[in-house]
Coordinates of C-alpha atoms in Angstrom, one line a residue:
M449 CA 59.3 102.5 76.1
L450 CA 62.1 102.3 78.7
K451 CA 64.5 104.0 76.2
N452 CA 62.6 107.2 76.6
L453 CA 62.6 107.3 80.4
T454 CA 65.4 108.7 82.6
I455 CA 67.3 106.4 84.9
K456 CA 65.6 108.1 87.8
A457 CA 62.2 107.4 86.4
K458 CA 63.2 103.8 85.7
L459 CA 64.4 103.3 89.2
L460 CA 61.2 104.9 90.6
I461 CA 59.0 102.6 88.5
Y462 CA 61.0 99.6 89.5
F463 CA 60.9 100.4 93.2
G464 CA 57.2 101.3 93.0
L465 CA 56.5 97.9 91.4
L466 CA 58.4 96.2 94.1
I467 CA 56.3 98.0 96.7
V468 CA 53.0 97.1 94.9
L469 CA 54.1 93.4 94.7
A470 CA 55.1 93.4 98.3
A471 CA 51.7 94.9 99.2
I472 CA 49.9 92.2 97.1
V473 CA 51.8 89.4 98.6
G474 CA 51.3 90.8 102.1
T475 CA 47.5 91.3 101.5
A476 CA 47.1 87.8 100.1
N477 CA 48.9 86.3 103.0
T478 CA 46.9 88.3 105.5
Y479 CA 43.6 87.3 103.8
S480 CA 44.5 83.6 103.8
N481 CA 45.5 83.7 107.4
H482 CA 42.3 85.4 108.3
Q483 CA 40.2 82.9 106.5
I484 CA 42.0 79.9 108.0
A485 CA 41.7 81.4 111.5
A486 CA 38.0 82.2 110.9
K487 CA 37.4 78.5 109.9
F488 CA 39.0 77.2 113.0
D489 CA 37.2 79.8 115.1
S490 CA 33.8 78.6 113.6
I491 CA 34.6 75.0 114.5
S492 CA 35.3 76.1 118.1
E493 CA 32.1 78.3 118.2
D494 CA 29.9 75.4 117.0
S495 CA 31.4 72.5 118.8
V496 CA 32.5 73.8 122.2
P497 CA 28.9 74.7 123.5
W498 CA 27.5 71.4 122.2
I499 CA 30.2 69.3 123.7
Q500 CA 29.8 71.2 127.0
Y501 CA 26.1 70.3 127.0
L502 CA 26.8 66.7 126.3
E503 CA 29.3 66.5 129.1
K504 CA 26.8 68.2 131.5
S505 CA 24.0 65.9 130.4
N506 CA 26.1 62.8 130.8
L507 CA 27.2 63.9 134.3
A508 CA 23.7 64.7 135.2
I509 CA 22.1 61.4 134.2
N510 CA 24.9 59.5 136.0
R511 CA 24.2 61.5 139.2
I512 CA 20.5 61.0 138.8
A513 CA 20.9 57.3 138.4
R514 CA 23.1 57.1 141.5
G515 CA 20.7 59.3 143.5
I516 CA 17.6 57.3 142.6
L517 CA 19.3 54.1 143.3
D518 CA 20.5 55.4 146.7
I519 CA 17.2 56.7 147.9
S520 CA 15.3 53.6 146.6
L521 CA 17.6 51.2 148.4
Q522 CA 17.4 53.3 151.6
K523 CA 13.5 53.3 151.2
L524 CA 13.6 49.5 150.8
G525 CA 15.7 49.2 154.0
V526 CA 19.0 48.3 152.2
E527 CA 22.1 49.7 153.8
T528 CA 24.1 52.1 151.5
T529 CA 27.5 53.8 151.6
D530 CA 25.9 57.3 151.9
Q531 CA 24.9 57.9 155.5
G532 CA 22.6 61.0 154.8
T533 CA 18.9 61.2 155.6
L534 CA 16.3 60.3 153.0
E535 CA 15.0 63.8 152.9
G536 CA 18.4 65.2 152.4
K537 CA 19.1 62.9 149.6
K538 CA 15.8 63.7 148.0
A539 CA 16.7 67.4 148.1
I540 CA 20.1 66.8 146.5
L541 CA 18.4 64.6 143.8
L542 CA 15.9 67.4 143.0
A543 CA 18.8 69.9 142.6
I544 CA 20.5 67.5 140.2
I545 CA 17.2 67.1 138.2
T546 CA 16.9 70.9 138.1
D547 CA 20.5 71.2 136.8
F548 CA 19.7 68.6 134.2
D549 CA 16.6 70.5 133.1
K550 CA 18.6 73.7 133.0
A551 CA 21.2 72.1 130.7
H552 CA 18.5 71.0 128.4
H553 CA 17.1 74.6 128.3
D554 CA 20.6 76.0 127.5
Y555 CA 20.9 73.5 124.7
D556 CA 17.6 74.7 123.3
S557 CA 18.9 78.3 123.2
L558 CA 22.0 77.3 121.0
G559 CA 19.9 76.8 117.9
P560 CA 20.4 74.2 115.2
H561 CA 23.8 72.6 115.3
N562 CA 23.8 70.7 112.0
S563 CA 21.4 69.3 109.3
S564 CA 20.5 66.3 111.5
D565 CA 20.1 68.4 114.7
T566 CA 16.2 68.5 114.4
S567 CA 15.8 64.7 114.8
F568 CA 18.4 64.6 117.5
R569 CA 16.6 67.4 119.4
N570 CA 13.4 65.5 119.3
Q571 CA 15.1 62.5 120.9
I572 CA 16.8 64.7 123.5
E573 CA 13.5 66.4 124.3
S574 CA 11.8 63.0 124.6
G575 CA 14.5 61.4 126.7
T576 CA 14.9 64.5 129.0
H577 CA 11.2 64.6 129.6
E578 CA 11.0 60.9 130.3
I579 CA 14.0 61.0 132.8
K580 CA 12.6 64.1 134.5
T581 CA 9.1 62.6 134.8
A582 CA 10.3 59.2 136.0
S583 CA 12.7 60.8 138.5
L584 CA 10.0 63.0 140.0
E585 CA 7.5 60.1 140.2
I586 CA 10.0 58.0 142.1
I587 CA 10.7 60.9 144.5
G588 CA 7.0 61.4 144.9
L589 CA 6.4 57.7 145.6
I590 CA 9.2 57.6 148.2
G591 CA 7.8 60.6 149.9
S592 CA 4.2 59.2 150.0
N593 CA 5.2 55.8 151.3
G594 CA 4.2 54.1 148.1
G595 CA 4.5 50.3 147.6
D596 CA 7.9 48.8 147.1
Q597 CA 6.9 47.1 144.0
I598 CA 5.8 50.2 142.4
I599 CA 9.0 52.0 143.4
L600 CA 11.1 49.2 141.9
A601 CA 9.0 49.2 138.7
K602 CA 9.4 52.9 138.3
T603 CA 13.1 52.7 139.1
E604 CA 13.4 50.0 136.4
E605 CA 11.7 52.3 133.9
L606 CA 14.0 55.2 134.9
S607 CA 17.1 53.0 134.6
N608 CA 16.0 52.0 131.1
A609 CA 15.4 55.7 130.2
L610 CA 18.8 56.7 131.6
D611 CA 20.5 53.9 129.6
D612 CA 18.7 55.1 126.4
F613 CA 19.7 58.7 127.1
G614 CA 23.3 57.6 127.8
E615 CA 23.5 55.8 124.5
L616 CA 22.0 58.9 122.8
I617 CA 24.7 61.1 124.5
A618 CA 27.4 58.7 123.4
R619 CA 26.3 58.7 119.8
A620 CA 26.1 62.5 120.0
F621 CA 29.7 62.6 121.3
E622 CA 30.8 60.2 118.5
N623 CA 29.0 62.2 115.8
E624 CA 30.3 65.5 117.2
Y625 CA 34.0 64.3 117.1
E626 CA 33.4 63.0 113.6
E627 CA 32.0 66.4 112.6
I628 CA 35.0 68.2 114.2
E629 CA 37.4 65.9 112.4
L630 CA 35.7 66.7 109.1
N631 CA 35.8 70.4 109.8
H632 CA 39.5 70.2 110.6
V633 CA 40.1 68.3 107.4
A634 CA 38.3 71.0 105.6
A635 CA 40.3 73.7 107.4
D636 CA 43.5 72.0 106.5
A637 CA 42.4 71.8 102.9
L638 CA 41.6 75.5 103.0
A639 CA 45.0 76.3 104.5
K640 CA 46.8 74.2 101.8
S641 CA 44.8 75.9 99.1
F642 CA 45.8 79.3 100.4
I643 CA 49.4 78.2 100.6
W644 CA 49.4 77.3 97.0
I645 CA 47.6 80.5 96.2
N646 CA 50.1 82.5 98.1
A647 CA 53.0 80.6 96.5
A648 CA 51.5 81.3 93.1
I649 CA 51.2 85.0 94.0
I650 CA 54.8 85.2 95.4
F651 CA 56.2 83.3 92.4
S652 CA 54.3 85.6 90.0
A653 CA 55.6 88.7 91.9
I654 CA 59.2 87.4 91.9
T655 CA 58.9 86.5 88.2
L656 CA 57.5 89.9 87.4
A657 CA 60.2 91.7 89.6
I658 CA 63.0 89.7 87.9
S659 CA 61.6 90.4 84.5
V660 CA 61.4 94.1 85.2
G661 CA 64.8 94.0 86.9
L662 CA 66.3 92.3 83.8
A663 CA 64.7 94.9 81.6
M664 CA 66.1 97.7 83.8
R665 CA 69.5 96.0 83.8
R666 CA 69.4 95.9 80.0
S667 CA 68.5 99.5 79.9
I668 CA 71.2 100.7 82.5
V669 CA 73.9 98.1 82.9
G670 CA 74.0 97.1 79.3
P671 CA 74.9 100.7 78.1
L672 CA 77.5 100.9 80.9
K673 CA 79.1 97.7 79.6
I674 CA 79.2 99.3 76.2
F675 CA 80.8 102.3 77.8
A676 CA 83.4 100.1 79.4
D677 CA 84.2 98.3 76.2
T678 CA 84.4 101.5 74.2
G679 CA 86.6 103.1 76.9
R680 CA 89.1 100.2 76.8
E681 CA 89.3 100.7 73.0
V682 CA 89.9 104.4 73.4
A683 CA 92.6 103.6 76.0
R684 CA 94.3 101.4 73.4
G685 CA 94.4 104.4 71.1
N686 CA 91.4 103.8 68.9
L687 CA 89.9 107.3 68.8
E688 CA 87.6 106.5 65.8
I689 CA 85.2 104.3 67.8
A690 CA 81.9 105.7 69.1
V691 CA 79.4 104.6 71.7
K692 CA 76.3 103.4 70.0
I693 CA 73.4 103.8 72.5
D694 CA 69.9 104.7 71.3
S695 CA 68.2 106.1 74.5
K696 CA 66.9 109.4 75.7
D697 CA 68.0 109.0 79.3
E698 CA 71.1 110.1 81.1
V699 CA 73.1 107.3 79.6
G700 CA 72.1 108.5 76.2
E701 CA 73.2 112.0 77.0
L702 CA 76.5 110.6 78.5
A703 CA 77.0 108.6 75.3
D704 CA 76.6 111.8 73.2
S705 CA 79.1 113.6 75.5
F706 CA 81.5 110.7 75.4
N707 CA 81.4 110.6 71.6
Q708 CA 82.0 114.4 71.4
M709 CA 84.9 114.0 73.9
T710 CA 86.4 111.3 71.7
I711 CA 86.1 113.5 68.6
N712 CA 87.8 116.4 70.6
L713 CA 90.4 114.0 71.9
A714 CA 91.2 112.8 68.4
T715 CA 91.6 116.4 67.2
L716 CA 93.7 117.2 70.2
Y717 CA 95.8 114.1 69.7
D718 CA 96.5 115.0 66.1
G719 CA 97.6 118.4 67.1
L720 CA 99.6 117.1 70.1
E721 CA 101.3 114.5 67.9
A722 CA 102.5 117.3 65.7
K723 CA 103.6 119.3 68.7
V724 CA 105.4 116.2 70.1
V725 CA 107.2 115.8 66.8
E726 CA 108.2 119.4 66.8
R727 CA 109.1 119.3 70.5
T728 CA 111.2 116.2 70.0
R729 CA 113.0 117.9 67.2
E730 CA 113.6 120.9 69.4
L731 CA 114.8 118.8 72.3
S732 CA 117.1 116.9 70.0
Q733 CA 118.6 120.1 68.8
L734 CA 118.8 121.4 72.4
S735 CA 120.5 118.2 73.4
K736 CA 123.0 118.6 70.6
R737 CA 123.6 122.2 71.6
N738 CA 124.0 121.2 75.3
G739 CA 126.3 118.4 74.2
I740 CA 128.4 120.8 72.2
L741 CA 128.3 123.3 75.0
L742 CA 129.3 120.6 77.6
Q743 CA 132.1 119.4 75.4
S744 CA 133.2 123.1 74.8
I745 CA 133.5 123.9 78.6
S746 CA 137.1 124.2 79.6
D747 CA 136.5 122.6 83.0
A748 CA 136.4 118.9 83.2
I749 CA 132.8 117.7 83.9
V750 CA 132.0 114.1 85.0
A751 CA 128.4 113.2 85.9
I752 CA 127.6 110.1 88.0
D753 CA 124.4 108.4 89.1
R754 CA 123.6 107.3 92.7
A755 CA 125.5 104.0 92.1
W756 CA 128.6 106.1 91.1
N757 CA 128.3 105.0 87.5
I758 CA 129.7 107.5 85.0
I759 CA 126.9 109.0 82.8
E760 CA 128.7 112.0 81.3
W761 CA 132.3 112.7 80.4
N762 CA 133.2 115.8 78.5
R763 CA 136.2 116.5 76.3
A764 CA 138.1 118.5 79.0
A765 CA 137.8 115.4 81.3
E766 CA 139.4 113.4 78.5
T767 CA 142.3 115.9 78.2
L768 CA 142.8 116.2 81.9
T769 CA 142.6 112.6 83.0
G770 CA 143.9 110.9 79.8
Y771 CA 140.9 108.6 79.6
N772 CA 138.5 108.9 76.6
R773 CA 134.7 109.0 76.8
D774 CA 134.2 105.6 75.3
E775 CA 136.2 103.7 77.9
T776 CA 134.6 105.5 80.9
M777 CA 130.9 105.8 80.1
G778 CA 128.8 103.4 82.4
K779 CA 131.9 102.5 84.4
Q780 CA 132.6 103.1 88.1
F781 CA 133.8 106.7 88.8
R782 CA 136.5 105.7 91.2
D783 CA 138.1 103.3 88.7
Y784 CA 139.0 106.3 86.5
V785 CA 139.0 109.4 88.7
H786 CA 141.5 109.5 91.6
F787 CA 141.5 112.5 93.9
V788 CA 144.2 112.5 96.7
R789 CA 145.1 115.0 99.4
E790 CA 148.6 116.5 99.1
R791 CA 149.4 116.2 102.8
N792 CA 148.7 112.5 103.5
R793 CA 147.9 111.0 100.0
S794 CA 144.4 109.9 101.3
E795 CA 141.5 109.7 98.8
N796 CA 139.4 112.8 98.7
I797 CA 135.8 112.0 97.7
S798 CA 133.9 113.1 100.8
F799 CA 132.7 116.3 99.1
I800 CA 131.0 114.1 96.4
E801 CA 129.4 111.9 99.1
E802 CA 128.1 115.0 100.9
A803 CA 126.6 116.4 97.7
M804 CA 124.8 113.1 97.1
L805 CA 123.6 112.9 100.7
Y806 CA 122.6 116.5 101.5
G807 CA 121.6 117.7 98.0
K808 CA 123.8 120.8 98.2
V809 CA 126.9 122.0 96.3
K810 CA 130.1 120.9 98.0
F811 CA 133.7 121.9 97.4
M812 CA 136.8 119.7 97.8
D813 CA 139.6 120.5 100.2
N814 CA 142.5 122.7 99.0
H815 CA 145.7 121.0 98.0
T816 CA 144.1 118.1 96.2
F817 CA 145.7 116.3 93.2
L818 CA 144.4 114.3 90.3
I819 CA 146.3 111.1 89.4
C820 CA 146.0 110.9 85.7
K821 CA 146.1 107.8 83.4
D822 CA 149.8 108.2 82.9
K823 CA 150.3 108.4 86.7
T824 CA 151.2 112.1 86.6
E825 CA 149.7 114.3 89.3
I826 CA 147.9 117.6 88.6
P827 CA 146.8 120.1 91.3
I828 CA 143.1 120.7 90.9
G829 CA 140.2 122.7 92.3
N830 CA 136.7 121.2 92.1
S831 CA 133.2 121.0 93.3
A832 CA 130.2 118.6 93.3
S833 CA 126.7 119.7 92.4
P834 CA 123.7 117.4 93.0
I835 CA 121.5 116.4 90.1
F836 CA 117.7 116.4 90.8
D837 CA 114.8 114.7 89.1
E838 CA 111.3 116.2 88.6
E839 CA 110.4 115.4 92.2
K840 CA 113.5 117.2 93.6
K841 CA 115.1 113.9 94.5
V842 CA 118.9 113.5 94.1
I843 CA 119.6 111.1 91.3
G844 CA 123.3 111.8 90.9
V845 CA 126.2 114.3 91.1
M846 CA 128.0 116.4 88.6
V847 CA 131.7 116.7 89.5
I848 CA 133.5 119.7 88.0
F849 CA 137.3 120.1 88.3
R850 CA 140.0 122.1 86.6
D851 CA 143.8 122.3 86.4
L852 CA 145.3 124.6 89.0
T853 CA 148.9 124.2 87.8
Q854 CA 149.2 127.9 86.7
E855 CA 147.6 129.1 90.0
Y856 CA 150.1 127.0 92.0
K857 CA 152.9 128.5 90.0
S858 CA 151.5 132.0 90.5
Q859 CA 151.1 131.3 94.2
A860 CA 154.7 130.1 94.4
L861 CA 155.8 133.4 92.7
K862 CA 153.8 135.4 95.2
T863 CA 155.4 133.5 98.0
D864 CA 158.9 134.0 96.6
F865 CA 158.2 137.7 96.0
K866 CA 156.9 138.1 99.5
Y867 CA 160.0 136.4 100.8
A868 CA 162.3 138.6 98.7
S869 CA 160.4 141.7 99.8
H870 CA 160.9 140.8 103.4
Q871 CA 164.6 140.2 102.7
M872 CA 164.9 143.6 101.0
R873 CA 163.0 145.5 103.8
T874 CA 165.6 144.7 106.5
P875 CA 168.7 146.2 104.7
V876 CA 166.7 149.1 103.3
T877 CA 165.4 150.0 106.8
K878 CA 168.9 149.8 108.2
I879 CA 170.2 152.1 105.5
A880 CA 167.5 154.6 106.3
W881 CA 168.4 154.6 109.9
D882 CA 172.1 154.9 109.1
L883 CA 171.4 157.9 106.8
E884 CA 169.2 159.5 109.3
S885 CA 172.0 159.2 111.9
A886 CA 174.5 160.5 109.4
L887 CA 172.2 163.4 108.6
D888 CA 172.4 164.5 112.3
L889 CA 176.2 164.3 112.3
A890 CA 176.8 166.0 108.9
D891 CA 178.7 169.4 109.3
G892 CA 178.3 170.9 105.9
E893 CA 175.2 172.0 103.9
E894 CA 176.4 170.1 100.9
K895 CA 176.9 166.9 102.8
K896 CA 173.6 167.3 104.5
G897 CA 171.9 167.8 101.1
L898 CA 173.5 164.6 99.7
I899 CA 172.6 162.6 102.8
Q900 CA 169.1 164.1 102.7
D901 CA 168.6 163.0 99.1
A902 CA 169.9 159.5 99.9
Y903 CA 167.7 159.3 103.0
E904 CA 164.5 160.3 101.0
S905 CA 165.3 157.8 98.2
T906 CA 165.8 155.1 100.8
R907 CA 162.5 156.0 102.5
S908 CA 160.9 155.8 99.1
I909 CA 162.3 152.3 98.5
A910 CA 161.2 151.2 102.0
K911 CA 157.7 152.6 101.3
M912 CA 157.5 150.8 98.0
V913 CA 158.6 147.5 99.6
D914 CA 156.0 147.9 102.3
E915 CA 153.2 148.6 99.8
L916 CA 154.2 145.6 97.7
L917 CA 154.1 143.4 100.8
E918 CA 150.7 144.8 101.7
L919 CA 149.5 144.2 98.1
S920 CA 150.7 140.6 98.3
E921 CA 148.7 140.0 101.6
I922 CA 145.6 141.6 100.0
D923 CA 145.9 139.4 96.9
Q924 CA 146.3 136.3 99.1
E925 CA 143.3 137.4 101.2
V926 CA 145.3 136.9 104.4
V927 CA 144.5 140.3 105.9
I928 CA 142.5 139.6 109.1
P929 CA 141.2 142.5 111.2
H930 CA 141.8 142.5 115.0
Y931 CA 139.1 144.5 116.7
D932 CA 139.6 146.6 119.8
M933 CA 138.3 149.9 121.3
V934 CA 140.1 152.8 119.6
N935 CA 140.4 156.4 120.8
I936 CA 140.0 158.4 117.6
S937 CA 141.8 161.5 118.8
E938 CA 144.8 159.6 120.0
M939 CA 145.0 157.6 116.8
I940 CA 144.8 160.7 114.6
A941 CA 147.5 162.3 116.8
G942 CA 149.7 159.3 115.9
V943 CA 148.9 159.8 112.2
F944 CA 149.8 163.5 112.4
S945 CA 153.1 162.6 114.1
E946 CA 154.0 160.1 111.4
V947 CA 153.4 162.6 108.5
D948 CA 154.7 165.7 110.5
H949 CA 158.1 165.7 108.8
A950 CA 156.5 165.7 105.3
V951 CA 154.0 168.4 106.2
K952 CA 156.7 170.7 107.5
R953 CA 158.9 170.1 104.5
R954 CA 156.0 171.1 102.2
K955 CA 155.1 174.0 104.5
L956 CA 151.4 172.9 104.7
G957 CA 148.9 173.7 107.4
L958 CA 146.8 171.1 109.2
V959 CA 143.2 171.7 110.4
Y960 CA 141.6 169.1 112.6
S961 CA 138.0 169.0 113.7
N962 CA 136.1 166.3 115.8
T963 CA 132.8 167.3 117.3
S964 CA 131.5 164.1 118.9
V965 CA 133.2 160.8 118.1
I966 CA 135.5 159.5 120.9
N967 CA 135.8 155.7 120.7
I968 CA 135.0 153.1 118.1
E969 CA 135.4 149.3 117.8
T970 CA 137.8 148.6 114.9
D971 CA 141.3 147.5 113.9
K972 CA 143.5 150.4 114.9
E973 CA 146.5 149.5 112.7
L974 CA 144.5 149.0 109.5
L975 CA 142.5 152.3 110.1
K976 CA 145.8 154.1 110.8
K977 CA 147.4 152.8 107.6
I978 CA 144.4 154.0 105.6
L979 CA 144.6 157.5 107.1
V980 CA 148.4 157.7 106.6
K981 CA 148.1 156.8 103.0
L982 CA 145.3 159.3 102.4
M983 CA 147.4 162.0 104.3
D984 CA 150.4 161.1 102.1
N985 CA 148.2 161.6 99.0
A986 CA 147.0 165.0 100.3
I987 CA 150.6 166.0 101.0
N988 CA 152.1 164.9 97.7
Y989 CA 149.4 166.5 95.5
N990 CA 148.9 169.7 97.5
K991 CA 150.2 173.1 96.6
E992 CA 153.1 174.9 98.3
N993 CA 151.8 176.5 101.6
G994 CA 148.5 174.7 101.1
K995 CA 146.2 173.3 103.8
I996 CA 144.9 169.9 104.8
Y997 CA 141.6 169.6 106.6
L998 CA 140.8 166.5 108.6
E999 CA 137.2 166.3 109.9
V1000 CA 135.7 163.6 112.0
Q1001 CA 131.9 163.2 112.4
E1002 CA 129.3 160.6 113.1
M1003 CA 126.7 159.7 110.4
K1004 CA 124.1 156.9 110.7
G1005 CA 126.0 154.9 113.3
A1006 CA 129.3 155.1 111.4
L1007 CA 132.6 157.1 111.7
V1008 CA 133.1 159.3 108.7
I1009 CA 136.5 160.9 108.3
E1010 CA 137.1 163.5 105.5
I1011 CA 140.6 164.5 104.4
R1012 CA 140.5 167.5 102.1
D1013 CA 143.4 169.2 100.4
T1014 CA 143.8 172.4 98.4
G1015 CA 145.9 170.7 95.8
I1016 CA 145.8 170.2 92.0
G1017 CA 142.7 167.9 92.0
I1018 CA 142.1 164.9 89.7
L1019 CA 141.2 165.2 86.1
E1020 CA 137.6 164.1 85.4
Q1021 CA 138.6 161.5 82.8
Q1022 CA 140.9 159.8 85.3
Q1023 CA 138.5 159.8 88.2
P1024 CA 137.0 156.3 87.4
I1025 CA 140.5 154.7 87.7
V1026 CA 141.7 156.4 90.9
F1027 CA 141.5 153.2 93.0
T1028 CA 143.2 150.9 90.5
K1029 CA 146.7 149.6 91.0
F1030 CA 149.7 151.8 90.1
F1031 CA 147.5 154.9 89.4
R1032 CA 149.3 158.3 89.0
G1033 CA 147.6 161.5 88.1
S1034 CA 148.8 162.8 84.7
N1035 CA 148.3 166.5 85.6
F1036 CA 151.3 166.4 88.0
N1037 CA 155.0 165.6 87.8
T1038 CA 155.2 162.3 89.8
S1039 CA 158.9 161.6 89.2
N1040 CA 159.8 163.0 92.6
L1041 CA 157.0 161.1 94.4
S1042 CA 157.8 158.0 96.5
G1043 CA 155.8 154.8 96.3
A1044 CA 154.4 152.8 93.4
G1045 CA 150.9 154.2 93.1
L1046 CA 149.3 151.5 95.3
G1047 CA 148.2 153.7 98.2
L1048 CA 144.6 154.3 97.2
F1049 CA 144.1 150.7 96.0
I1050 CA 145.4 149.4 99.4
S1051 CA 143.3 151.9 101.3
R1052 CA 140.1 150.8 99.7
A1053 CA 141.0 147.1 100.2
Y1054 CA 141.7 147.7 104.0
A1055 CA 138.4 149.7 104.3
E1056 CA 136.5 146.8 102.8
V1057 CA 138.1 144.4 105.3
L1058 CA 136.7 146.7 108.0
N1059 CA 133.3 146.6 106.4
G1060 CA 133.7 150.3 105.4
K1061 CA 134.1 152.2 102.1
I1062 CA 136.0 155.0 100.5
W1063 CA 134.9 157.6 98.0
F1064 CA 136.1 161.1 96.9
K1065 CA 135.1 164.4 95.3
S1066 CA 137.6 166.4 93.3
E1067 CA 137.8 169.6 91.2
P1068 CA 141.0 170.3 89.1
D1069 CA 143.0 173.2 90.6
I1070 CA 140.7 173.4 93.7
G1071 CA 141.4 170.2 95.6
T1072 CA 140.3 166.7 96.5
S1073 CA 138.3 165.4 99.4
F1074 CA 138.6 161.7 100.4
F1075 CA 136.0 160.2 102.6
I1076 CA 136.2 157.0 104.6
S1077 CA 133.2 155.5 106.4
I1078 CA 133.8 152.8 109.1
P1079 CA 131.2 151.2 111.4
K1080 CA 131.4 152.4 115.0
T1081 CA 130.9 148.8 116.3
R1082 CA 131.9 145.4 115.0
G1083 CA 129.1 144.3 112.7

C-alpha cells in the first residue's frame, strides 16, 4: 500500500500516527492519575470526619470524667486543685456535655461509614445516652443536696459508662486505621495496575511507531540506498545499470528520470568517445604541425618551466648553441644557455626572471652575447614571453633569441660610413669656400665660368654628403627633436635667404602668405631643413621664370605650410614612390641636379619625428604642391 503513496503522504501518515499515539498515551496517563487521586480523595473524605468525631468524643468524655470527679469531690468536702466555685464548675460541665451531645449529632449526620457502622452506631447511641443521663443526674444531685452515697454510686456508674465508651472509641480508632491502611493498600494496587496499563500502552505505541517507522524507512531510505549504489556504479563507468524501484511516489519518478538520464548519458558518452578520438587525432596532427612549425622557425626557441628546466628546444637553438635537443631536454637552462653582457661579461638573465615574475614580455639588454658550446661568442637579440595555463597562471617562459652578427656588421659599416662622410665634409666645405673666394677675385668671364662650375659641383658634393649623413642618422634612429618656441616668419625668412641664390639663378618669383600663425613649439632646425629641401625641390623642377608660392595657415590646431611650384609636375605612375630613397622624376633631365634623390625621404622622416606628416598634389606640366602639417604645441 505504501508504494502507491507519495513521500509527503507517507510522512503525514507517520506524523499523524505519532500524534494519535501521543494523545492515547497522554489520555491513559491522565485517566490513571485521575483514578488514583480520586481513590485517595475518597479515603480522606470517609476517614477524616470520622476520625475528627472520635477525637472530639474522646476529648469530651475525658473532660466529663474530670469535671464530674472535681465537683463530686468538692461536694464531699475534698480539697481539689481547681479553686473555682461549685456552680461555675457545674456550668462548665454542662457546656462540655452539650459539646459531647453536639458531636454525637454531627456523627449522625455523616451517614453510614462502612458495613459494620450500624452496630457501632447503636453502641455509640447507647453509650452517649448513658453518659449524658448519668452526668445530668449527678449534676442534679449535687444541686439538690442529695446524699453523698447516692452521688458516689452515680459517679461510679458514670465512671463505668465512660470507661466503656472510651474502650468503644479506642476500638473505633483501631478499626478506622485498619480501614485506612486497607484503603491505602487498595489505592497502591490501583496505582500499580495503572502503571502497568500505561507501560503496556506506551510499549504498544513505541512498537507501533517503530514498526511504521521501519516501514517508512524501507519505502524511503531503502530506495535512496539503491540510488547511492547505482550512482557509484555509474560513476565507475557502468552506464548499462538501471535503478530498480517499483513505487509510484517521488522516488519512483526520480528512478525513472535517473534511468532515462543514464540512457542519455550512455548515448552522449558513445558520441563523446567518438569525438574524443577524433579530437585526439586532430590534436595529434596539430601538435605535429606545431612541432614542425616550431622546428622550422629561424629564431632559436627554448621553453622552460618555473624550475628553469628545459621543456622545448628547437632546431635553430641546436644550430645556434651547438647543443642538440636530446642532451638539453629536462636539464637546467643555465647549464646550456649562457647570456653575457658585452660591457662587463656579467650574466644577463634578468629579463627571463622578470617575465616569470610579472607575466609580461621582457627584452634583454642590447650588446648581449651567447657563449656557444665551442666557446665562440655570438651577438644576439632576444626576448622572454611568459607561458600561461588555463587559469592564467605563469607556468614557464619561452626564450626567443637570434643571431645579430649581420646586424652588427651592418652597424659597423654604417658607423664607418658616417665617419668617412664626416671626414669628407670638411675638405669639401673648405674647397667650396675657396672657390667662392676665387669667384669673387676672378677677372675674366671664362675664369668666372670655370670657377662657377667648380663651385656648383663642390656644393652638390657637399649637399650629397650632408644628405647621406642625415640618412645615416635616420636609419640609426638617433634623430632627437629639441623643442623651443619658433617665430614662423623669422624662420621662413632664413629659408628664403638660404635658397635666394638658386632662386635668382633660375629667375623665379617667390610669393609668401601668412595670415595668422606667429609662433609654434617645435624643433626649429628640423623644420627649417624640411622647408629648405621642399624649396630646393620646387626650384629644381620649376620652369624658367616660374613662381613658388609659400602659404602658412592654421588648421585644427596644427601649422600647415604649402609650397607650390609652377613646374613640370610628377607623372601619375611615379607618384606612389615619391618619398622613397633616391627618387628622381623621369620626365625631367636630372643630370644637372645636385644631391642623391634623398630630399623627400629625409623630409618625411623629419616630419614624423616632429609628429607631423607630408603629402602632395601634382599635375604634369602644371605644377606640384607639397604640404607639411606640424602640431603647434609639443604633443
